[in-house]
Amino acid sequence: MKTKTWVLLIAAVFAVLCGVSFALYHIRPQSTVANVYQDGVCILSIDLSAVAGTETYTVTDEDGHENTIEVENGRIRISEANCPDQVCVDTGWISGSLKPIVCLPVRLVIQIESDPATEALNLDAVSG
C-alpha cells in the first residue's frame, strides 16, 4: 500500500473512534442523585433526573441560619441563605459529582452522587 492510503486509513479509523466516543458520552444513562448532608447526616436525597419544573426546600439549623435549595431537572443550587459570607449561593448551579456546594455556618453539604458504572466516563477534575 502507498503511504497516502495508510494515512487515509488511519485518519478514517481515528474519525470513527472519535464519533463512537462522542456518541457513548452523550447517550450514557444519567444517574444523578443529590444528597443534602447536615452535620454529616443525609437529611434529603433528590433524584435530579425525576424533577419536573422547579422545586424548593428550606434547611434551617439550630442557630436560625436558613438555606433555600432550588432544584431543577438535572441540577441543584442554594438560591438564598442568611449566612454572612454567601459562598454557598455564589457557587451557583451544580450538575455533576466533582464540585459540591458547602455552607459552613449551617454545616450543610450538597453532593451529587453518581452511579459507579457511569463515574468512569466522567472527568476527574474541575478548573476555574
C-alpha positions as a Python dict, from the first residue, in 0.01 Angstrom:
ca = {
    (1, 'M'): (0, 0, 0),
    (2, 'K'): (107, 351, -64),
    (3, 'T'): (182, 593, 217),
    (4, 'K'): (-114, 812, 119),
    (5, 'T'): (-351, 514, 156),
    (6, 'W'): (-216, 435, 503),
    (7, 'V'): (-260, 795, 614),
    (8, 'L'): (-619, 799, 489),
    (9, 'L'): (-692, 466, 658),
    (10, 'I'): (-552, 585, 990),
    (11, 'A'): (-747, 913, 965),
    (12, 'A'): (-1069, 721, 891),
    (13, 'V'): (-1019, 488, 1189),
    (14, 'F'): (-945, 785, 1414),
    (15, 'A'): (-1260, 965, 1295),
    (16, 'V'): (-1475, 658, 1360),
    (17, 'L'): (-1329, 617, 1710),
    (18, 'C'): (-1393, 984, 1787),
    (19, 'G'): (-1752, 953, 1664),
    (20, 'V'): (-1816, 643, 1874),
    (21, 'S'): (-1663, 804, 2183),
    (22, 'F'): (-1876, 1116, 2135),
    (23, 'A'): (-2193, 908, 2092),
    (24, 'L'): (-2123, 696, 2401),
    (25, 'Y'): (-2054, 1005, 2609),
    (26, 'H'): (-2387, 1164, 2517),
    (27, 'I'): (-2609, 855, 2546),
    (28, 'R'): (-2483, 722, 2878),
    (29, 'P'): (-2752, 693, 3146),
    (30, 'Q'): (-2775, 995, 3370),
    (31, 'S'): (-2796, 869, 3725),
    (32, 'T'): (-2790, 1187, 3926),
    (33, 'V'): (-2899, 1188, 4287),
    (34, 'A'): (-2828, 1492, 4501),
    (35, 'N'): (-2777, 1422, 4869),
    (36, 'V'): (-2807, 1704, 5122),
    (37, 'Y'): (-2599, 1649, 5436),
    (38, 'Q'): (-2624, 1849, 5758),
    (39, 'D'): (-2372, 1773, 6033),
    (40, 'G'): (-2264, 1471, 5827),
    (41, 'V'): (-2613, 1318, 5821),
    (42, 'C'): (-2806, 1282, 5495),
    (43, 'I'): (-3128, 1478, 5553),
    (44, 'L'): (-3256, 1485, 5195),
    (45, 'S'): (-3200, 1282, 4881),
    (46, 'I'): (-3331, 1407, 4545),
    (47, 'D'): (-3331, 1225, 4211),
    (48, 'L'): (-3242, 1516, 3983),
    (49, 'S'): (-3348, 1332, 3668),
    (50, 'A'): (-3703, 1289, 3804),
    (51, 'V'): (-3764, 1656, 3885),
    (52, 'A'): (-4020, 1828, 3665),
    (53, 'G'): (-4022, 2206, 3689),
    (54, 'T'): (-3866, 2376, 3990),
    (55, 'E'): (-3873, 2252, 4348),
    (56, 'T'): (-3753, 2436, 4660),
    (57, 'Y'): (-3655, 2309, 5001),
    (58, 'T'): (-3559, 2503, 5314),
    (59, 'V'): (-3297, 2382, 5560),
    (60, 'T'): (-3264, 2554, 5899),
    (61, 'D'): (-3010, 2491, 6172),
    (62, 'E'): (-3047, 2538, 6548),
    (63, 'D'): (-2889, 2888, 6528),
    (64, 'G'): (-3155, 3014, 6288),
    (65, 'H'): (-2943, 3005, 5973),
    (66, 'E'): (-3159, 2920, 5676),
    (67, 'N'): (-3074, 2792, 5327),
    (68, 'T'): (-3318, 2771, 5039),
    (69, 'I'): (-3230, 2490, 4800),
    (70, 'E'): (-3361, 2513, 4445),
    (71, 'V'): (-3380, 2205, 4223),
    (72, 'E'): (-3446, 2176, 3851),
    (73, 'N'): (-3415, 1879, 3620),
    (74, 'G'): (-3050, 1768, 3637),
    (75, 'R'): (-2916, 2049, 3858),
    (76, 'I'): (-2929, 2195, 4208),
    (77, 'R'): (-2819, 2513, 4389),
    (78, 'I'): (-2862, 2716, 4705),
    (79, 'S'): (-3061, 3016, 4589),
    (80, 'E'): (-3084, 3204, 4920),
    (81, 'A'): (-2902, 3191, 5252),
    (82, 'N'): (-2887, 3418, 5553),
    (83, 'C'): (-2527, 3328, 5634),
    (84, 'P'): (-2274, 3614, 5629),
    (85, 'D'): (-2037, 3504, 5351),
    (86, 'Q'): (-2281, 3373, 5081),
    (87, 'V'): (-2019, 3133, 4939),
    (88, 'C'): (-2285, 2865, 4901),
    (89, 'V'): (-2506, 3098, 4697),
    (90, 'D'): (-2212, 3214, 4485),
    (91, 'T'): (-2129, 2852, 4396),
    (92, 'G'): (-2434, 2851, 4169),
    (93, 'W'): (-2581, 2550, 3994),
    (94, 'I'): (-2409, 2212, 4006),
    (95, 'S'): (-2497, 1913, 3792),
    (96, 'G'): (-2204, 1677, 3843),
    (97, 'S'): (-2030, 1498, 4125),
    (98, 'L'): (-1700, 1686, 4103),
    (99, 'K'): (-1796, 2007, 4281),
    (100, 'P'): (-2013, 2006, 4595),
    (101, 'I'): (-2193, 2304, 4747),
    (102, 'V'): (-2081, 2378, 5102),
    (103, 'C'): (-2227, 2617, 5359),
    (104, 'L'): (-2006, 2614, 5667),
    (105, 'P'): (-2226, 2825, 5901),
    (106, 'V'): (-2515, 2579, 5853),
    (107, 'R'): (-2278, 2279, 5827),
    (108, 'L'): (-2452, 2186, 5503),
    (109, 'V'): (-2308, 1996, 5207),
    (110, 'I'): (-2487, 1920, 4881),
    (111, 'Q'): (-2316, 1644, 4685),
    (112, 'I'): (-2430, 1482, 4364),
    (113, 'E'): (-2371, 1111, 4380),
    (114, 'S'): (-2308, 935, 4050),
    (115, 'D'): (-2369, 577, 3955),
    (116, 'P'): (-2031, 398, 3980),
    (117, 'A'): (-2087, 246, 3634),
    (118, 'T'): (-2107, 592, 3476),
    (119, 'E'): (-1849, 755, 3704),
    (120, 'A'): (-1566, 609, 3498),
    (121, 'L'): (-1693, 802, 3196),
    (122, 'N'): (-1686, 1135, 3379),
    (123, 'L'): (-1398, 1378, 3410),
    (124, 'D'): (-1189, 1366, 3723),
    (125, 'A'): (-1104, 1735, 3772),
    (126, 'V'): (-1260, 2079, 3795),
    (127, 'S'): (-1094, 2402, 3691),
    (128, 'G'): (-1190, 2764, 3715),
}
